[in-house]
């Protein structure tokens, strides 16, 4: 187990994040070191050059005024005070032969004779002599005297070299805690950034088809990880609702199919008990066909609802005058309403063109009208109107029927739901689910407002630019 984890470690996000962090941290520290090193190097070298030029100026003035003796005294005094980095002084005649040279022990390492072969120049050109057994460099600058002689002053870069060496050592030592700090930082960073992922993994591991209510804890920081956790929770919630919906539908379908199938079985049983009576056999067959039609209708409607909800319903949209469609459906129900003693009036402007599947939308409007007639008592009233509001087409069917209680109102759109008053009426409890499916497949919206005992109003809102859902 642990060995497997160890083998898989390089593949984990945490390892890679920490690795990249350490790499970038170390690289940045190295860059910082190099920049500082070169800056320090150039500053120290410049300082050396400036010091040499100052000394050259002073020494050549002294020599011009007081000659070689004064110069010698000055050099001895000067070198006594700066033991660690003494000055190099050389006086050469017109032919560059050495006339005087200050040669403290320090300068034994340099090939000073070589200076006789390099023509002095009082310009900005520097002479650089390398030490024989060491890595120091002697920087020398020359000045031309009025007598035609040359005076050369130099200084070893040992001081700068030592300072840089110390800096290098300091950096190498500092790199160890810096690396440890980078590693720790990388690990903390990767641990923190992976926390939401770990939470998601933990939640997914604890999920069960029976227990889909687990949620990923949110940090509410509003960052991408928090957004991911939020989206994941939303997805879980949708899955949970879908599973619950499927379970309920399946339970309801099983329950609602049980009654017609039992009836079907009883009819067949009765017929078998009276096999000789041809009339009873014929009646059993007729009832059997009725029951099968009932079951088929229920299954067809369930299929239509699920197609509408999943967006797989076959739609044949074209520009249709919805007022014309409502008028035709209302005419069909006018007769039933009249027979029941219900007064029905229509208020539609005409010429309300909208792109819809007229068969499907007709089915939705019929279902609402069918319910209005079904749940309105004689002497009641049904009012249909339609119009354009902003850019939407709005259809309203208002009745003075039984009304729906506030507790039942949210459930009327559920599959196979039949309200308390619905159970006394004929129906499958699928009409409004289909209405909702069809309207939403047209990107529309349907809602109901109702007051028990006073009546209900069903409102369909269809956007003008009905696009494919
Ligand atoms: P069905 O009418 O076949 O029972 P529906 O899906 O069309 O199924 O309606 C579901 C339930 O909503 C009905 O059983 C009824 O209780 C309630 N309902 C629908 N329309 C009305 C209405 N106009 N007035 C009162 N109740 C209604």
XYZ file of C-alpha atoms and ligand atoms in Angstrom:
496
model
C 0.000 0.000 0.000
C 2.681 2.491 1.095
C 5.045 1.268 -1.629
C 2.309 1.778 -4.242
C 1.698 5.313 -2.915
C 5.429 6.001 -3.055
C 5.648 4.769 -6.676
C 2.647 6.885 -7.656
C 3.948 9.969 -5.814
C 5.603 11.629 -8.866
C 2.264 11.360 -10.706
C 0.323 13.239 -8.047
C -0.635 16.895 -8.532
C 0.736 17.706 -5.068
C 4.188 16.391 -5.950
C 4.230 18.269 -9.241
C 3.053 21.557 -7.688
C 5.644 21.268 -4.898
C 8.342 20.300 -7.460
C 7.578 23.269 -9.704
C 7.475 25.602 -6.702
C 10.886 24.438 -5.455
C 12.321 24.625 -8.982
C 11.080 28.186 -9.569
C 12.062 29.255 -6.069
C 15.618 27.885 -6.469
C 15.942 29.323 -9.980
C 14.833 32.771 -8.784
C 17.308 32.617 -5.878
C 20.108 31.655 -8.297
C 19.188 34.520 -10.643
C 19.147 36.877 -7.687
C 22.592 35.613 -6.636
C 24.062 36.012 -10.141
C 22.695 39.546 -10.559
C 23.998 40.555 -7.106
C 27.336 38.862 -7.793
C 27.882 40.739 -11.064
C 26.736 44.010 -9.574
C 29.099 43.556 -6.603
C 31.916 42.528 -8.916
C 31.558 45.576 -11.152
C 31.228 47.941 -8.153
C 34.370 46.570 -6.478
C 36.414 46.672 -9.707
C 35.266 50.256 -10.387
C 36.198 51.206 -6.832
C 39.690 49.668 -7.369
C 40.187 51.623 -10.598
C 39.089 54.880 -9.000
C 41.454 54.361 -6.069
C 44.404 53.631 -8.398
C 43.673 56.766 -10.462
C 43.581 58.895 -7.298
C 46.871 57.449 -6.031
C 48.470 57.857 -9.475
C 47.505 61.493 -9.517
C 48.909 62.124 -6.017
C 52.117 60.118 -6.559
C 52.955 61.735 -9.899
C 52.482 65.228 -8.385
C 54.707 64.258 -5.448
C 57.374 62.892 -7.791
C 57.282 65.988 -9.995
C 57.752 68.174 -6.897
C 60.107 66.142 -4.689
C 61.761 63.516 -6.851
C 62.464 59.857 -6.131
C 63.262 60.253 -2.387
C 59.946 61.808 -1.532
C 58.232 59.170 -3.650
C 60.036 56.343 -1.848
C 59.071 57.735 1.563
C 55.482 58.130 0.507
C 55.278 54.571 -0.824
C 56.776 53.091 2.361
C 54.384 55.091 4.543
C 51.437 54.320 2.395
C 52.156 50.601 2.257
C 52.588 50.483 6.004
C 49.093 51.840 6.458
C 47.526 49.479 3.884
C 49.343 46.246 4.591
C 46.726 43.958 3.197
C 46.608 45.614 -0.202
C 49.825 47.619 -0.833
C 50.297 49.880 -3.800
C 52.465 48.898 -6.728
C 54.594 51.851 -7.946
C 57.056 51.834 -10.840
C 59.024 54.665 -12.422
C 60.362 54.008 -15.933
C 62.638 56.076 -18.128
C 61.829 57.206 -21.670
C 62.735 53.740 -23.051
C 60.507 51.989 -20.482
C 63.467 50.676 -18.485
C 62.628 50.334 -14.796
C 64.143 53.199 -12.800
C 62.335 52.539 -9.531
C 59.972 49.809 -8.428
C 58.247 49.273 -5.108
C 58.275 45.536 -4.712
C 56.701 44.374 -1.557
C 56.432 40.627 -1.121
C 52.927 40.763 -2.435
C 54.129 41.484 -5.933
C 56.505 38.471 -6.166
C 53.687 36.493 -7.713
C 53.422 38.841 -10.701
C 55.717 38.871 -13.701
C 56.740 42.503 -13.214
C 59.543 42.302 -15.801
C 56.834 41.974 -18.411
C 55.992 45.620 -17.787
C 59.213 46.643 -19.587
C 57.816 45.052 -22.732
C 54.463 46.806 -22.618
C 54.648 50.382 -23.841
C 52.969 52.618 -21.215
C 50.089 54.752 -22.273
C 48.601 57.554 -20.209
C 45.205 57.151 -21.836
C 42.419 55.100 -20.393
C 44.044 51.774 -21.327
C 44.724 49.591 -18.306
C 47.511 47.026 -18.063
C 46.420 43.786 -16.404
C 49.053 41.372 -15.095
C 48.069 37.921 -13.944
C 49.705 36.355 -10.883
C 51.847 33.310 -11.677
C 50.528 30.978 -8.991
C 47.367 32.740 -8.056
C 44.198 33.994 -9.657
C 44.638 37.663 -8.707
C 45.077 40.365 -11.264
C 47.222 43.434 -10.924
C 45.581 46.466 -12.540
C 48.101 49.133 -13.545
C 47.598 52.666 -14.892
C 50.378 54.914 -16.248
C 51.037 58.673 -16.233
C 53.535 60.571 -18.391
C 55.801 62.912 -16.477
C 57.206 66.278 -17.695
C 60.717 64.783 -17.688
C 59.585 62.182 -20.234
C 59.616 59.450 -17.581
C 56.620 57.243 -16.851
C 55.096 56.534 -13.519
C 52.862 53.489 -13.026
C 50.598 52.754 -10.078
C 48.760 49.504 -9.576
C 46.773 47.534 -7.090
C 45.885 43.870 -6.815
C 42.230 42.804 -7.073
C 42.751 40.539 -4.063
C 40.465 42.615 -1.811
C 37.595 42.509 -4.286
C 38.310 38.851 -4.935
C 38.140 38.039 -1.238
C 34.889 39.965 -0.825
C 33.348 38.089 -3.757
C 34.618 34.780 -2.383
C 32.987 35.513 0.941
C 29.760 36.396 -0.846
C 29.874 33.093 -2.768
C 30.403 31.079 0.405
C 27.652 32.986 2.183
C 25.264 32.297 -0.690
C 26.096 28.585 -0.805
C 25.378 28.315 2.918
C 22.238 30.440 2.584
C 21.022 28.244 -0.285
C 20.446 25.268 2.058
C 17.844 26.971 4.306
C 16.462 28.711 1.206
C 15.962 25.332 -0.472
C 14.349 23.885 2.663
C 12.121 26.980 2.875
C 11.155 26.549 -0.802
C 10.376 22.887 -0.274
C 8.257 23.625 2.794
C 6.506 26.481 0.933
C 5.839 24.222 -2.043
C 4.411 21.495 0.159
C 2.173 23.921 2.093
C 1.025 25.521 -1.165
C 0.265 22.196 -2.791
C -1.535 20.988 0.354
C -3.675 24.131 0.448
C -4.511 24.126 -3.273
C -5.373 20.442 -3.210
C -7.725 20.758 -0.247
C -10.869 21.322 -2.401
C -9.822 18.446 -4.684
C -9.372 16.196 -1.661
C -12.808 17.292 -0.435
C -14.342 16.388 -3.796
C -12.567 12.997 -3.780
C -13.778 12.350 -0.218
C -17.334 13.300 -1.160
C -17.306 11.152 -4.295
C -15.953 8.203 -2.292
C -18.768 8.532 0.228
C -21.449 8.756 -2.481
C -23.865 5.955 -2.870
C -26.849 5.592 -5.188
C -28.983 5.446 -2.035
C -27.171 8.390 -0.440
C -26.648 11.198 -2.924
C -27.117 14.011 -0.430
C -23.414 14.430 0.471
C -22.033 17.869 -0.452
C -18.479 19.125 -0.908
C -17.610 21.650 1.866
C -17.124 25.138 0.371
C -14.383 27.592 1.354
C -16.557 30.498 0.101
C -13.361 32.290 -0.959
C -14.816 32.794 -4.446
C -11.713 31.384 -6.182
C -11.753 28.828 -9.014
C -11.525 25.875 -6.619
C -14.483 27.178 -4.642
C -16.368 27.665 -7.926
C -15.520 24.072 -8.889
C -16.819 22.825 -5.521
C -20.012 24.864 -6.049
C -20.518 23.464 -9.556
C -19.834 19.966 -8.281
C -22.461 20.385 -5.545
C -24.922 21.682 -8.135
C -24.215 18.649 -10.316
C -24.715 16.323 -7.331
C -27.970 18.084 -6.519
C -29.183 17.660 -10.118
C -28.229 13.981 -10.102
C -29.982 13.534 -6.765
C -33.143 15.209 -8.038
C -32.993 13.210 -11.273
C -32.637 9.916 -9.394
C -35.451 10.875 -7.015
C -37.615 11.933 -9.970
C -36.912 8.672 -11.782
C -37.654 6.646 -8.665
C -40.909 8.491 -8.062
C -41.934 8.208 -11.710
C -41.159 4.523 -11.705
C -43.143 4.025 -8.485
C -46.056 6.041 -9.864
C -46.005 4.264 -13.235
C -45.905 0.875 -11.500
C -48.749 1.938 -9.235
C -50.860 3.432 -12.043
C -50.293 0.492 -14.389
C -51.324 -1.953 -11.700
C -55.017 -0.891 -11.790
C -55.695 -1.247 -15.558
C -53.633 -4.447 -15.748
C -55.542 -5.961 -12.796
C -58.801 -4.923 -14.454
C -57.555 -6.462 -17.701
C -56.743 -9.695 -15.898
C -60.150 -9.819 -14.138
C -61.946 -9.294 -17.466
C -59.992 -12.183 -19.009
C -60.690 -14.320 -15.929
C -64.430 -13.592 -16.092
C -64.493 -14.426 -19.800
C -62.773 -17.765 -19.209
C -65.368 -18.651 -16.599
C -68.155 -18.035 -19.159
C -66.492 -19.508 -22.232
C -69.798 -20.661 -23.758
C -71.441 -17.223 -23.668
C -70.298 -15.529 -26.844
C -71.711 -12.120 -25.756
C -69.671 -12.126 -22.536
C -66.570 -13.113 -24.523
C -67.170 -10.247 -26.992
C -67.693 -7.761 -24.148
C -64.487 -8.970 -22.497
C -62.585 -8.356 -25.730
C -64.017 -4.826 -26.072
C -63.115 -4.014 -22.453
C -59.696 -5.570 -22.970
C -59.077 -3.257 -25.942
C -60.238 -0.260 -23.868
C -57.835 -1.146 -21.062
C -54.941 -1.672 -23.507
C -55.696 1.728 -25.092
C -55.635 3.257 -21.632
C -52.240 1.691 -20.870
C -50.883 2.623 -24.297
C -52.021 6.224 -23.908
C -50.348 6.438 -20.530
C -47.081 5.005 -21.884
C -47.188 7.255 -24.980
C -47.754 10.356 -22.862
C -44.940 9.355 -20.484
C -42.629 8.937 -23.475
C -43.687 12.350 -24.855
C -43.023 14.024 -21.499
C -39.592 12.499 -21.163
C -38.737 13.448 -24.788
C -39.882 17.033 -24.157
C -37.884 17.238 -20.933
C -34.692 15.801 -22.396
C -34.952 17.911 -25.550
C -35.285 14.926 -27.878
C -38.893 15.633 -28.837
C -39.368 15.900 -32.596
C -40.487 19.453 -33.260
C -41.789 20.782 -36.564
C -41.742 24.511 -36.032
C -43.193 27.065 -38.351
C -44.680 30.542 -38.086
C -48.204 30.019 -36.828
C -50.970 32.457 -35.907
C -51.431 31.260 -32.337
C -54.837 33.052 -32.103
C -56.100 30.898 -34.938
C -54.834 27.778 -33.100
C -56.468 28.831 -29.787
C -59.721 29.639 -31.623
C -59.903 26.144 -33.178
C -59.219 24.395 -29.836
C -61.723 26.593 -27.999
C -64.352 25.713 -30.642
C -63.738 22.026 -29.912
C -64.304 22.509 -26.175
C -67.145 25.012 -26.555
C -69.598 22.173 -27.172
C -68.557 20.170 -24.054
C -68.600 23.365 -21.962
C -72.052 24.286 -23.223
C -73.335 20.777 -22.441
C -72.007 21.165 -18.875
C -73.564 24.619 -18.590
C -70.236 26.463 -18.499
C -69.947 29.840 -20.141
C -66.807 30.201 -22.240
C -65.552 33.458 -23.760
C -62.462 34.190 -25.828
C -60.596 37.421 -26.162
C -57.819 37.078 -28.723
C -56.562 39.820 -31.041
C -55.780 37.673 -34.115
C -52.554 37.633 -36.114
C -50.168 36.729 -33.290
C -47.498 34.966 -35.305
C -44.915 32.865 -33.524
C -42.623 29.989 -34.498
C -43.944 26.861 -32.790
C -44.823 23.235 -33.385
C -48.575 23.810 -33.715
C -49.535 20.168 -32.998
C -47.537 20.051 -29.752
C -48.578 23.527 -28.595
C -52.182 22.666 -29.523
C -51.895 19.592 -27.302
C -50.641 21.753 -24.385
C -53.464 24.314 -24.763
C -56.038 21.484 -25.097
C -54.803 19.888 -21.835
C -55.239 23.159 -19.940
C -58.692 23.772 -21.467
C -59.689 20.173 -20.822
C -58.820 20.613 -17.120
C -60.661 23.944 -16.976
C -63.861 22.305 -18.302
C -63.314 19.231 -16.105
C -62.803 21.136 -12.848
C -65.412 23.866 -13.369
C -68.907 23.235 -12.132
C -72.053 24.073 -14.168
C -72.882 27.809 -14.235
C -69.109 28.395 -14.081
C -67.100 30.515 -16.389
C -63.970 30.023 -18.527
C -62.151 32.973 -20.017
C -59.392 32.626 -22.618
C -57.245 35.501 -23.729
C -53.951 35.967 -25.552
C -51.736 38.896 -26.406
C -48.224 40.179 -26.801
C -46.483 41.505 -23.734
C -43.041 43.014 -24.318
C -41.661 40.491 -26.775
C -43.512 37.472 -25.383
C -46.801 35.913 -26.391
C -48.943 35.261 -23.349
C -51.906 32.879 -23.254
C -54.229 32.863 -20.207
C -56.928 30.324 -19.367
C -58.956 31.409 -16.362
C -61.708 29.337 -14.805
C -64.053 29.649 -11.871
C -63.592 25.988 -10.955
C -62.653 24.170 -7.774
C -59.250 25.804 -7.530
C -56.087 24.168 -6.171
C -54.828 24.337 -2.610
C -51.442 26.059 -2.032
C -49.955 22.726 -0.844
C -51.010 20.962 -4.032
C -50.102 23.759 -6.423
C -46.357 22.939 -6.780
C -47.166 19.236 -7.299
C -49.639 19.529 -10.172
C -46.723 19.557 -12.666
C -45.383 16.215 -11.394
C -45.875 13.106 -13.459
C -48.928 11.032 -12.522
C -49.954 13.508 -9.840
C -53.682 13.771 -9.433
C -55.065 16.229 -6.958
C -57.723 15.507 -4.368
C -60.465 16.772 -6.691
C -58.727 15.136 -9.679
C -59.268 11.654 -8.291
C -62.997 11.929 -8.826
C -62.480 12.987 -12.456
C -61.205 10.948 -15.367
C -57.529 11.493 -16.061
C -54.011 10.105 -15.979
C -52.310 12.846 -13.979
C -49.981 13.425 -16.943
C -51.681 16.340 -18.708
C -49.885 19.202 -16.941
C -46.476 17.427 -16.977
C -46.812 17.287 -20.745
C -47.885 20.955 -20.886
C -44.761 21.950 -18.920
C -42.507 19.735 -21.077
C -43.868 21.157 -24.348
C -43.801 24.813 -23.241
C -40.259 24.510 -21.879
C -39.158 22.729 -25.065
C -40.238 25.989 -26.770
C -38.093 27.952 -24.266
C -41.296 29.171 -22.668
C -42.666 29.130 -19.174
C -45.955 27.971 -17.692
C -47.384 28.742 -14.273
C -50.629 28.494 -12.371
C -52.247 30.767 -9.818
C -55.197 29.443 -7.945
C -57.490 30.014 -5.021
C -59.430 27.056 -3.676
C -63.144 27.488 -4.270
C -62.632 30.485 -6.567
C -60.818 29.102 -9.584
C -57.471 28.864 -11.318
C -55.558 30.709 -14.010
C -52.983 28.967 -16.183
C -50.492 31.271 -17.927
C -48.276 30.226 -20.822
C -45.471 32.631 -21.766
C -43.688 32.021 -25.069
C -40.703 34.104 -26.141
C -40.940 35.648 -29.611
C -37.604 34.192 -30.720
C -38.393 30.569 -29.826
C -35.107 28.796 -30.398
C -34.223 25.120 -30.285
C -33.966 24.126 -26.636
P -55.378 15.037 -14.660
O -56.186 16.195 -15.064
O -55.369 13.974 -15.674
O -55.657 14.545 -13.292
P -53.223 16.868 -14.854
O -51.781 16.666 -14.886
O -53.833 17.540 -16.037
O -53.869 15.481 -14.594
O -53.600 17.674 -13.565
C -53.066 17.313 -12.351
C -53.933 17.795 -11.210
O -53.950 19.220 -11.152
C -55.363 17.403 -11.360
O -55.613 16.107 -10.874
C -56.076 18.462 -10.536
O -56.060 18.102 -9.173
C -55.206 19.684 -10.678
N -55.751 20.633 -11.733
C -55.314 20.796 -12.973
N -56.000 21.773 -13.610
C -56.916 22.225 -12.727
C -57.929 23.233 -12.768
N -58.159 23.975 -13.850
N -58.664 23.435 -11.658
C -58.451 22.717 -10.524
N -57.493 21.756 -10.424
C -56.751 21.497 -11.512
